[in-house]
Amino acid sequence: MANPARPRAVAVLVTVVTTVAIAALAVLAPPATPRQRVALNTADTADTAATAAGTAAARAPRIADPMTFQDSFDNGRLDGWRVTDETTRHGPSRWTARGGAARQRSNVYAGATDGLAHPGTMLLSGNGAWRDYDLAVTATSRDDDAFGLVFRYVDRNNFYRFSLDRERHVRRLVAKVRGRYRLLAEAPGGYRAGTGYRLRVRAVGADLRAFVNGRQVLHAVDASVGRGRFGLYTWSNPTSFDAFHAAVRTEKYVTIALLPDTQHESQSAPGMFAAQTTWLARCRAQRNIVAVLHEGDVVDELQDRRQWRNARSALLRLAGKVPLTVAAGNHDILRSGAKRPVRAEPAAFDRLVSSLPGYRVDGRYRRHSSQNTYQLLDAGGLRLVVLNLTYGPSNAQLRWAGRVAHRYRDREVVLLTHDYLGQDGRRRGRPGDRHLPSSSSPARNDGTAVWSKFVRRHANVRFTFNVHVITPTHRGGHYSVGRRVSRDAAGRRVYQVLTNFQSMRRGAGYLRLVRLYPATNRVEVETYSPYLHRSLTGRDNRFAFTGVDLRH
């Protein structure tokens, strides 16, 4: 609600407003989609004026090799965000995730209404080491005061802020350095109550640009604050924010997180599973996590609805926050103890995946099936295809995988499948092993066949990740891990990794963090349990690959 006793609005000092044609921008924040719950105002008069004034604008600098940070808020959680109230007056703030948006519902504010300070409340995320980024969010308010974005936030005394103020009919770009506010740019034009606005900030070096609904409205050059986090801002203004997206230049590496076999967690330790996914959501910025790959056996018994509910509850914590791919394990699609050949029953698995908000694939082997899919991933200069194959893929499915690898031969392929490599570092397929895919049905291919029929034939398959094996790596041990580096038919190295901890007290919450360093062709692997707050540090579980050709 509006502050009831306000002095007259401050006189506007109009600076020259510049803009750039959208086609000249190298990295664009994605536009609002139909799923957003508000209509964008694309005919605002101030925006039109800004466009007319922008013909002489300089070309905006590029963000090199960005990774994506996102949050749709569809899962009703604010994991990875932190509330910072600059004042307690008319507060505290009330930030929640509800109805597919982050909502701030209080009238918290302080400061003179005709000044620059306007301390309110912020919802912060990101990584304090991040320098250059392009961030955007859709904001809606029925009030008449200020809302916007903060960026390069170091602490309460050092950050930038872009805001829209309806009552004062002004848009401002402000710096706060060593506790003192300074106006960088200003232009007339507030907002219409109840209308959604796509706010966007691009900060590259000292070049700072602010956009509303795709049009540049403010531009400043300032190097006072060189790095920091970003977030949402309100001042005496209940506001909802939706569809947050940031393209970020990473300094060194990006991380792919591996969720190994969770069947026992879904069965009897759902809190352990939830601890893993909550930690991944909370730490995705600090760890530069660009994807989470679940390696299959989400549940132990596919006919047990309780286990599927437990699994969904845990995986929902990632929904809309980080790209997720879930592989189908034997326990997810094959009934235990069934007569061979075992017929696949994928309905429960498909229901789980389709129920996760924001779960995205770029292609499928079969329509409406989530067993064999692929997802394109661009992050930190890497161009990847995450290829997800079901437990023991058939010959037809391997041929389809080959077509995908060939179509995207300018990308590196990351193969995710439930069973492939054994704890001894050999690809699985020895006759007589009753735990092989082929033992459930002769139509299913074992690891040796997946290698010969698919992996070795395509020079862009760079990694394989799997679980399934429970035979311990060492006699008397409690985990099953292995790795192998092989050369394909073209002579390129393929890095194959087995990860399984299900025999360690239901898995003990361990997961794998695979850090990829494109500039140095290095891959580092760490094993960590958010449940135990503990790492496994032996050479089986903390290791590196060097000389990895990460750019095809």
Coordinates of C-alpha atoms in Angstrom, one line a residue:
M1 CA 0.0 0.0 0.0
A2 CA 1.1 3.6 -0.5
N3 CA 2.8 5.6 2.2
P4 CA 0.0 7.9 3.4
A5 CA 2.0 11.1 4.1
R6 CA 4.5 11.8 1.4
P7 CA 6.1 15.1 0.3
R8 CA 5.7 16.0 -3.3
A9 CA 7.6 14.0 -5.8
V10 CA 11.2 14.9 -6.5
A11 CA 11.9 17.0 -9.5
V12 CA 13.3 14.8 -12.2
L13 CA 16.8 15.3 -13.5
V14 CA 16.6 13.8 -16.9
T15 CA 19.7 12.2 -18.3
V16 CA 20.1 11.2 -21.9
V17 CA 18.5 7.8 -22.3
T18 CA 20.2 5.4 -24.6
T19 CA 19.3 2.0 -26.1
V20 CA 20.5 -0.7 -28.4
A21 CA 18.6 -2.7 -30.9
I22 CA 17.9 -6.1 -29.5
A23 CA 19.7 -7.8 -32.4
A24 CA 23.0 -6.2 -31.4
L25 CA 23.0 -7.9 -28.0
A26 CA 25.0 -11.1 -27.8
V27 CA 23.3 -12.6 -24.8
L28 CA 19.6 -11.9 -24.2
A29 CA 17.6 -12.6 -21.1
P30 CA 14.7 -14.8 -22.3
P31 CA 11.4 -13.0 -22.9
A32 CA 8.4 -13.6 -20.8
T33 CA 6.5 -16.7 -21.8
P34 CA 2.8 -17.4 -21.9
R35 CA 3.0 -19.3 -18.7
Q36 CA 3.8 -16.1 -16.8
R37 CA 0.8 -15.0 -15.0
V38 CA 0.8 -11.3 -15.9
A39 CA 0.5 -9.5 -19.2
L40 CA 3.5 -7.4 -20.1
N41 CA 3.0 -3.7 -20.9
T42 CA 4.7 -3.3 -24.3
A43 CA 3.3 0.1 -25.1
D44 CA 4.6 2.2 -22.2
T45 CA 5.1 5.8 -23.4
A46 CA 8.4 6.2 -21.6
D47 CA 9.7 3.0 -23.2
T48 CA 8.8 4.3 -26.6
A49 CA 10.6 7.5 -26.0
A50 CA 13.7 5.6 -24.8
T51 CA 13.6 3.6 -28.1
A52 CA 13.6 6.8 -30.1
A53 CA 16.5 8.2 -28.2
G54 CA 18.6 5.2 -28.7
T55 CA 19.7 5.4 -32.3
A56 CA 23.2 6.7 -31.3
A57 CA 23.8 4.2 -28.6
A58 CA 27.1 2.3 -28.5
R59 CA 27.2 -1.4 -29.1
A60 CA 26.7 -3.2 -25.8
P61 CA 29.7 -5.3 -24.7
R62 CA 29.3 -9.1 -24.7
I63 CA 29.2 -11.6 -21.9
A64 CA 31.7 -14.3 -22.8
D65 CA 30.8 -17.9 -22.4
P66 CA 27.9 -17.5 -19.9
M67 CA 26.3 -20.1 -17.7
T68 CA 22.6 -19.8 -16.6
F69 CA 21.2 -19.2 -13.2
Q70 CA 17.4 -19.4 -13.0
D71 CA 14.4 -19.6 -10.7
S72 CA 10.8 -20.0 -11.8
F73 CA 9.6 -20.2 -8.1
D74 CA 7.1 -22.8 -9.3
N75 CA 8.1 -25.3 -6.5
G76 CA 7.1 -22.9 -3.8
R77 CA 10.6 -22.6 -2.2
L78 CA 13.2 -19.9 -1.9
D79 CA 16.2 -22.3 -1.6
G80 CA 19.4 -20.4 -2.7
W81 CA 18.0 -17.0 -1.8
R82 CA 18.6 -14.9 1.3
V83 CA 16.5 -12.1 2.7
T84 CA 18.3 -8.8 3.7
D85 CA 16.2 -6.1 5.2
E86 CA 17.8 -2.6 5.2
T87 CA 15.4 -1.4 7.8
T88 CA 12.8 -2.6 10.2
R89 CA 10.4 0.3 9.8
H90 CA 7.0 -0.9 8.7
G91 CA 8.6 -4.3 8.6
P92 CA 9.8 -6.9 8.7
S93 CA 9.7 -8.0 5.1
R94 CA 7.5 -11.0 4.2
W95 CA 9.1 -12.9 1.3
T96 CA 7.5 -16.1 0.2
A97 CA 7.3 -18.3 -2.9
R98 CA 3.7 -18.8 -3.8
G99 CA 1.6 -19.2 -6.9
G100 CA 4.7 -19.5 -9.2
A101 CA 6.3 -16.2 -8.0
A102 CA 8.5 -14.8 -5.3
R103 CA 6.3 -12.4 -3.3
Q104 CA 7.2 -9.6 -0.9
R105 CA 4.0 -8.7 1.0
S106 CA 5.0 -6.0 3.6
N107 CA 5.3 -2.3 3.3
V108 CA 8.8 -2.2 4.7
Y109 CA 10.7 1.1 4.0
A110 CA 12.8 3.9 5.4
G111 CA 14.5 7.1 4.2
A112 CA 13.3 10.4 2.9
T113 CA 10.8 10.0 0.1
D114 CA 12.6 12.7 -2.0
G115 CA 16.1 11.2 -1.6
L116 CA 18.1 8.5 -3.3
A117 CA 18.5 6.2 -0.3
H118 CA 15.2 4.4 -0.2
P119 CA 16.3 1.5 2.0
G120 CA 13.8 -1.4 1.8
T121 CA 14.2 -5.1 1.5
M122 CA 16.2 -7.4 -0.8
L123 CA 16.0 -11.1 -1.7
L124 CA 19.6 -12.0 -2.7
S125 CA 21.2 -14.9 -4.6
G126 CA 24.2 -15.5 -6.8
N127 CA 27.9 -15.8 -6.2
G128 CA 30.0 -13.1 -4.7
A129 CA 32.7 -13.7 -7.2
W130 CA 30.5 -13.2 -10.2
R131 CA 31.5 -10.0 -12.2
D132 CA 29.6 -9.8 -15.4
Y133 CA 26.0 -10.9 -15.9
D134 CA 22.7 -10.2 -17.7
L135 CA 19.8 -10.7 -15.4
A136 CA 16.0 -10.3 -15.8
V137 CA 12.8 -10.8 -13.9
T138 CA 9.1 -10.1 -14.4
A139 CA 7.8 -7.8 -11.7
T140 CA 4.2 -6.8 -10.8
S141 CA 2.9 -4.4 -8.2
R142 CA -0.5 -2.9 -7.4
D143 CA 1.1 -0.2 -5.2
D144 CA 2.8 3.0 -6.3
D145 CA 6.3 3.0 -4.8
A146 CA 9.6 1.4 -5.8
F147 CA 10.6 -2.1 -6.9
G148 CA 13.5 -3.4 -9.0
L149 CA 16.8 -5.2 -9.1
V150 CA 20.0 -5.0 -7.1
F151 CA 23.3 -6.2 -8.6
R152 CA 27.0 -6.6 -7.7
Y153 CA 25.9 -6.7 -4.1
V154 CA 28.9 -7.0 -1.8
D155 CA 27.3 -5.9 1.5
R156 CA 24.8 -3.3 2.8
N157 CA 27.2 -0.5 1.9
N158 CA 28.3 -1.5 -1.6
F159 CA 25.9 -2.4 -4.5
Y160 CA 24.0 -1.1 -7.5
R161 CA 20.3 -0.7 -7.8
F162 CA 17.8 -0.3 -10.7
S163 CA 14.3 0.7 -9.7
L164 CA 11.0 1.9 -11.0
D165 CA 8.9 4.3 -8.9
R166 CA 5.3 5.0 -9.9
E167 CA 4.4 7.8 -7.5
R168 CA 7.5 9.8 -8.4
H169 CA 7.3 8.7 -12.1
V170 CA 11.0 7.9 -12.2
R171 CA 13.4 5.1 -13.1
R172 CA 16.8 5.2 -11.5
L173 CA 20.2 3.6 -11.6
V174 CA 21.9 4.2 -8.3
A175 CA 25.3 3.2 -6.8
K176 CA 25.9 2.8 -3.1
V177 CA 29.6 2.8 -2.3
R178 CA 31.1 2.9 1.2
G179 CA 27.6 3.6 2.5
R180 CA 27.0 6.7 0.3
Y181 CA 24.4 6.8 -2.5
R182 CA 25.1 8.3 -5.9
L183 CA 22.8 8.8 -8.9
L184 CA 24.2 7.2 -12.0
A185 CA 21.3 7.7 -14.4
E186 CA 17.6 8.7 -14.3
A187 CA 14.7 9.0 -16.6
P188 CA 11.0 9.7 -16.3
G189 CA 8.6 6.8 -16.4
G190 CA 7.2 4.7 -13.6
Y191 CA 4.9 1.8 -14.2
R192 CA 1.2 0.9 -14.4
A193 CA -0.3 -0.8 -11.3
G194 CA -1.2 -4.5 -11.8
T195 CA 0.9 -4.8 -15.0
G196 CA 3.9 -7.1 -15.4
Y197 CA 7.2 -5.5 -16.4
R198 CA 10.2 -7.4 -17.6
L199 CA 13.1 -5.8 -15.9
R200 CA 16.6 -6.5 -17.1
V201 CA 20.1 -5.4 -16.1
R202 CA 23.3 -6.0 -18.0
A203 CA 26.5 -5.4 -16.2
V204 CA 29.7 -6.0 -18.1
G205 CA 32.8 -4.4 -16.6
A206 CA 32.0 -0.7 -16.0
D207 CA 29.2 -0.7 -18.6
L208 CA 25.8 -0.8 -16.8
R209 CA 22.5 -0.9 -18.8
A210 CA 18.9 -1.2 -17.6
F211 CA 16.0 -2.3 -19.7
V212 CA 12.2 -2.4 -19.4
N213 CA 10.2 -4.8 -21.6
G214 CA 13.2 -5.2 -24.0
R215 CA 14.0 -1.5 -24.4
Q216 CA 17.0 0.1 -22.9
V217 CA 16.0 2.9 -20.6
L218 CA 19.2 3.7 -18.6
H219 CA 23.0 3.5 -19.3
A220 CA 25.9 4.4 -17.1
V221 CA 29.6 3.8 -16.9
D222 CA 30.8 3.1 -13.4
A223 CA 33.5 0.8 -12.0
S224 CA 32.9 1.4 -8.3
V225 CA 31.7 -2.1 -7.5
G226 CA 33.3 -4.8 -9.6
R227 CA 31.6 -8.0 -8.5
G228 CA 28.9 -9.4 -6.2
R229 CA 25.6 -11.1 -5.9
F230 CA 22.2 -10.0 -7.3
G231 CA 18.6 -9.9 -6.2
L232 CA 15.1 -8.4 -6.0
Y233 CA 14.2 -5.2 -4.3
T234 CA 11.2 -3.4 -2.9
W235 CA 10.7 -0.1 -1.1
S236 CA 7.3 0.4 0.6
N237 CA 5.8 -1.8 -2.1
P238 CA 4.4 -5.3 -2.0
T239 CA 5.5 -6.9 -5.3
S240 CA 5.6 -10.2 -7.0
F241 CA 8.6 -11.4 -9.1
D242 CA 8.5 -14.2 -11.6
A243 CA 10.7 -16.0 -14.1
F244 CA 14.2 -14.9 -12.8
H245 CA 17.0 -15.6 -15.3
A246 CA 20.6 -14.6 -15.3
A247 CA 23.4 -15.3 -17.9
V248 CA 26.6 -15.2 -15.9
R249 CA 30.3 -15.2 -17.0
T250 CA 32.0 -17.8 -14.9
E251 CA 35.6 -17.3 -13.8
K252 CA 37.0 -20.9 -14.1
Y253 CA 34.6 -23.8 -14.0
V254 CA 31.1 -25.2 -14.2
T255 CA 29.7 -28.2 -12.2
I256 CA 27.6 -31.1 -13.2
A257 CA 26.1 -32.8 -10.1
L258 CA 25.5 -36.6 -10.1
L259 CA 22.7 -38.1 -8.0
P260 CA 23.5 -41.8 -7.6
D261 CA 21.0 -44.5 -6.9
T262 CA 18.4 -43.2 -4.4
Q263 CA 16.2 -46.3 -4.1
H264 CA 16.8 -46.9 -0.4
E265 CA 16.4 -43.2 0.4
S266 CA 13.0 -43.2 -1.3
Q267 CA 12.1 -46.4 0.5
S268 CA 13.2 -45.6 4.1
A269 CA 15.2 -42.4 4.3
P270 CA 13.3 -39.6 2.4
G271 CA 15.0 -37.0 4.6
M272 CA 18.4 -38.0 3.3
F273 CA 17.1 -37.6 -0.3
A274 CA 15.6 -34.2 0.5
A275 CA 18.9 -33.1 2.1
Q276 CA 20.8 -33.8 -1.1
T277 CA 18.4 -31.9 -3.4
T278 CA 17.9 -29.0 -1.0
W279 CA 21.7 -28.5 -0.8
L280 CA 22.0 -28.6 -4.6
A281 CA 19.4 -25.9 -4.9
R282 CA 20.9 -23.8 -2.2
C283 CA 24.5 -24.1 -3.4
R284 CA 23.9 -24.0 -7.1
A285 CA 25.4 -20.4 -7.4
Q286 CA 28.3 -21.0 -5.1
R287 CA 29.2 -24.2 -6.9
N288 CA 28.4 -23.1 -10.4
I289 CA 26.0 -26.0 -10.8
V290 CA 24.6 -26.1 -14.3
A291 CA 22.9 -29.5 -14.3
V292 CA 21.9 -32.3 -12.0
L293 CA 21.9 -35.8 -13.4
H294 CA 20.0 -38.6 -11.5
E295 CA 21.6 -41.9 -12.6
G296 CA 18.5 -44.0 -12.1
D297 CA 16.8 -46.3 -9.5
V298 CA 14.9 -43.4 -8.2
V299 CA 12.8 -45.9 -6.1
D300 CA 13.2 -49.5 -4.9
E301 CA 9.8 -50.8 -5.8
L302 CA 8.0 -49.4 -8.8
Q303 CA 4.6 -50.4 -7.5
D304 CA 5.0 -48.6 -4.2
R305 CA 3.3 -45.2 -4.5
R306 CA 4.7 -44.0 -1.2
Q307 CA 8.3 -44.3 -2.6
W308 CA 7.3 -42.3 -5.7
R309 CA 5.8 -39.6 -3.5
N310 CA 9.0 -39.4 -1.4
A311 CA 11.1 -39.2 -4.6
R312 CA 8.9 -36.4 -6.1
S313 CA 9.0 -34.4 -2.9
A314 CA 12.8 -34.5 -3.0
L315 CA 13.2 -33.8 -6.7
L316 CA 10.7 -30.9 -6.6
R317 CA 13.3 -28.9 -4.6
L318 CA 15.3 -28.7 -7.9
A319 CA 12.3 -27.9 -10.1
G320 CA 12.6 -24.6 -11.9
K321 CA 16.0 -23.9 -10.3
V322 CA 18.6 -26.1 -12.1
P323 CA 18.3 -28.3 -15.2
L324 CA 17.5 -31.9 -14.1
T325 CA 17.7 -35.1 -16.1
V326 CA 16.5 -38.4 -14.6
A327 CA 17.6 -41.8 -16.0
A328 CA 15.3 -44.8 -15.7
G329 CA 16.9 -47.6 -13.6
N330 CA 15.8 -51.2 -13.5
H331 CA 13.8 -50.7 -10.3
D332 CA 12.0 -47.8 -11.9
I333 CA 10.6 -49.7 -14.8
L334 CA 10.9 -53.5 -14.1
R335 CA 9.0 -55.3 -11.5
S336 CA 11.2 -57.2 -9.1
G337 CA 10.9 -61.0 -9.3
A338 CA 8.9 -61.0 -12.5
K339 CA 9.3 -63.8 -15.0
R340 CA 11.9 -63.3 -17.7
P341 CA 11.8 -61.7 -20.2
V342 CA 10.6 -58.9 -18.0
R343 CA 8.2 -56.4 -19.6
A344 CA 8.9 -52.8 -18.9
E345 CA 6.3 -50.8 -16.9
P346 CA 7.3 -47.2 -17.3
A347 CA 4.1 -45.5 -16.4
A348 CA 5.0 -44.5 -12.8
F349 CA 8.5 -43.3 -13.9
D350 CA 6.9 -41.2 -16.7
R351 CA 4.4 -39.7 -14.3
L352 CA 7.1 -38.7 -11.9
V353 CA 9.1 -36.9 -14.6
S354 CA 6.1 -35.2 -16.2
S355 CA 5.0 -33.9 -12.8
L356 CA 8.2 -31.9 -12.2
P357 CA 7.7 -28.2 -13.1
G358 CA 10.3 -26.9 -15.6
Y359 CA 11.7 -30.3 -16.5
R360 CA 12.9 -29.8 -20.1
V361 CA 14.1 -32.0 -22.9
D362 CA 15.0 -31.1 -26.4
G363 CA 14.2 -34.4 -28.0
R364 CA 12.7 -37.8 -27.2
Y365 CA 13.0 -41.3 -28.7
R366 CA 9.3 -41.8 -28.2
R367 CA 6.6 -39.2 -27.7
H368 CA 5.4 -38.8 -24.1
S369 CA 8.2 -41.1 -22.8
S370 CA 10.9 -39.8 -20.5
Q371 CA 13.1 -42.9 -20.8
N372 CA 15.3 -41.9 -23.8
T373 CA 15.7 -38.2 -24.1
Y374 CA 18.4 -35.5 -24.7
Q375 CA 18.9 -32.0 -23.5
L376 CA 21.2 -29.3 -25.0
L377 CA 23.4 -27.5 -22.4
D378 CA 25.5 -24.4 -23.0
A379 CA 27.5 -23.4 -20.0
G380 CA 30.8 -21.6 -19.4
G381 CA 32.0 -22.0 -23.0
L382 CA 31.0 -25.7 -23.2
R383 CA 28.5 -27.0 -25.7
L384 CA 27.1 -30.3 -24.5
V385 CA 24.3 -32.8 -25.2
V386 CA 23.1 -34.7 -22.1
L387 CA 21.9 -38.0 -23.7
N388 CA 19.8 -40.0 -21.3
L389 CA 19.3 -43.7 -22.2
T390 CA 17.2 -46.2 -20.4
Y391 CA 18.4 -49.2 -18.5
G392 CA 19.9 -51.6 -21.1
P393 CA 18.9 -49.6 -24.2
S394 CA 17.7 -51.6 -27.2
N395 CA 19.4 -51.7 -30.6
A396 CA 16.7 -49.2 -32.0
Q397 CA 17.3 -46.9 -29.1
L398 CA 21.1 -47.0 -29.7
R399 CA 20.6 -46.2 -33.3
W400 CA 18.5 -43.2 -32.3
A401 CA 21.2 -42.1 -29.9
G402 CA 23.7 -42.4 -32.8
R403 CA 21.5 -40.1 -34.9
V404 CA 21.4 -37.6 -32.0
A405 CA 25.2 -37.7 -31.6
H406 CA 25.7 -37.2 -35.3
R407 CA 23.1 -34.3 -35.5
Y408 CA 25.0 -32.5 -32.7
R409 CA 28.5 -33.5 -33.7
D410 CA 29.7 -30.0 -32.9
R411 CA 28.8 -30.7 -29.2
E412 CA 30.3 -33.0 -26.6
V413 CA 28.0 -35.8 -25.6
V414 CA 27.5 -36.7 -21.9
L415 CA 25.9 -40.2 -21.8
L416 CA 23.7 -40.9 -18.7
T417 CA 22.5 -44.4 -18.4
H418 CA 21.9 -46.7 -15.4
D419 CA 24.2 -49.6 -16.1
Y420 CA 27.4 -49.5 -18.1
L421 CA 30.7 -49.7 -16.2
G422 CA 31.6 -52.1 -13.3
Q423 CA 33.5 -51.5 -10.0
D424 CA 36.6 -53.2 -11.6
G425 CA 36.7 -50.5 -14.3
R426 CA 35.5 -52.9 -17.0
R427 CA 32.4 -52.4 -19.1
R428 CA 29.7 -54.8 -18.0
G429 CA 28.7 -57.8 -20.1
R430 CA 30.3 -60.9 -18.7
P431 CA 28.1 -64.0 -19.4
G432 CA 26.4 -65.4 -16.4
D433 CA 25.9 -62.2 -14.5
R434 CA 22.2 -62.2 -13.5
H435 CA 22.2 -58.5 -12.8
L436 CA 22.9 -57.5 -16.4
P437 CA 20.2 -55.8 -18.5
S438 CA 20.3 -58.7 -21.0
S439 CA 19.4 -61.1 -18.2
S440 CA 16.0 -59.4 -17.9
S441 CA 15.5 -59.4 -21.6
P442 CA 17.7 -60.3 -24.6
A443 CA 16.5 -57.1 -26.3
R444 CA 18.5 -55.0 -23.8
N445 CA 22.1 -54.2 -24.4
D446 CA 24.8 -54.5 -21.7
G447 CA 27.7 -52.0 -21.2
T448 CA 30.0 -53.9 -23.7
A449 CA 27.3 -53.6 -26.4
V450 CA 26.6 -50.0 -25.6
W451 CA 30.3 -49.3 -26.1
S452 CA 30.7 -51.2 -29.4
K453 CA 27.3 -50.2 -30.9
F454 CA 27.3 -46.5 -29.9
V455 CA 30.0 -45.0 -27.8
R456 CA 33.1 -45.9 -29.7
R457 CA 31.5 -45.1 -33.0
H458 CA 30.9 -41.4 -32.3
A459 CA 33.9 -39.1 -31.7
N460 CA 31.9 -36.6 -29.7
V461 CA 30.9 -38.9 -26.8
R462 CA 33.1 -37.6 -24.1
F463 CA 31.7 -38.9 -20.8
T464 CA 29.6 -41.8 -19.5
F465 CA 28.0 -41.8 -16.1
N466 CA 26.2 -44.8 -14.5
V467 CA 25.3 -46.6 -11.2
H468 CA 23.6 -50.0 -10.7
V469 CA 26.6 -52.0 -9.5
I470 CA 26.6 -52.9 -5.8
T471 CA 29.7 -55.1 -5.7
P472 CA 32.2 -53.2 -3.5
T473 CA 35.2 -51.7 -5.2
H474 CA 37.4 -53.2 -2.4
R475 CA 36.9 -56.3 -0.3
G476 CA 35.0 -55.4 2.8
G477 CA 34.2 -52.0 1.4
H478 CA 30.8 -50.2 1.3
Y479 CA 30.8 -48.4 -2.0
S480 CA 30.9 -49.3 -5.6
V481 CA 32.9 -46.9 -7.8
G482 CA 35.1 -47.2 -10.8
R483 CA 36.5 -45.3 -13.8
R484 CA 38.0 -46.0 -17.1
V485 CA 39.5 -43.9 -19.9
S486 CA 39.3 -45.5 -23.4
R487 CA 39.9 -44.3 -26.9
D488 CA 37.1 -44.4 -29.4
A489 CA 37.3 -45.4 -33.1
A490 CA 38.6 -41.9 -33.9
G491 CA 41.3 -42.0 -31.2
R492 CA 39.6 -39.6 -28.8
R493 CA 39.4 -40.3 -25.1
V494 CA 36.1 -41.3 -23.4
Y495 CA 35.9 -40.8 -19.6
Q496 CA 33.7 -43.5 -18.1
V497 CA 32.6 -43.2 -14.4
L498 CA 30.7 -45.5 -12.1
T499 CA 29.2 -44.0 -8.9
N500 CA 27.2 -45.9 -6.3
F501 CA 27.0 -45.6 -2.5
Q502 CA 23.6 -47.3 -1.9
S503 CA 25.3 -49.9 0.4
M504 CA 26.6 -47.2 2.7
R505 CA 23.7 -46.8 5.2
R506 CA 21.1 -46.3 2.4
G507 CA 23.6 -44.2 0.5
A508 CA 24.6 -41.9 3.3
G509 CA 23.5 -38.9 1.2
Y510 CA 26.7 -39.0 -1.0
L511 CA 26.6 -37.4 -4.4
R512 CA 29.3 -36.5 -7.0
L513 CA 30.3 -33.0 -8.1
V514 CA 32.0 -33.0 -11.5
R515 CA 33.8 -29.7 -12.1
L516 CA 34.8 -28.9 -15.7
Y517 CA 37.5 -26.4 -16.4
P518 CA 37.3 -25.5 -20.2
A519 CA 40.3 -23.2 -20.2
T520 CA 42.7 -25.8 -18.8
N521 CA 41.1 -29.0 -20.1
R522 CA 40.8 -30.4 -16.6
V523 CA 37.9 -32.3 -14.9
E524 CA 37.9 -32.6 -11.1
V525 CA 35.5 -35.0 -9.2
E526 CA 34.5 -34.5 -5.6
T527 CA 32.3 -36.8 -3.5
Y528 CA 30.2 -35.0 -0.8
S529 CA 27.3 -35.8 1.5
P530 CA 25.0 -32.9 2.3
Y531 CA 23.3 -35.2 4.8
L532 CA 26.5 -35.9 6.8
H533 CA 28.3 -32.7 5.8
R534 CA 31.2 -34.8 5.0
S535 CA 33.4 -35.6 2.0
L536 CA 35.1 -38.9 0.9
T537 CA 38.7 -37.9 0.2
G538 CA 40.4 -41.1 -0.9
R539 CA 41.6 -41.5 -4.5
D540 CA 38.5 -43.6 -5.3
N541 CA 36.3 -40.6 -4.6
R542 CA 38.4 -37.5 -5.2
F543 CA 40.3 -37.5 -8.5
A544 CA 40.9 -35.6 -11.7
F545 CA 41.2 -36.1 -15.4
T546 CA 43.7 -33.9 -17.3
G547 CA 44.1 -33.2 -20.9
V548 CA 40.4 -33.6 -21.5
D549 CA 39.2 -32.3 -24.9
L550 CA 36.2 -30.3 -23.7
R551 CA 35.6 -28.3 -26.8
H552 CA 34.8 -30.3 -29.9

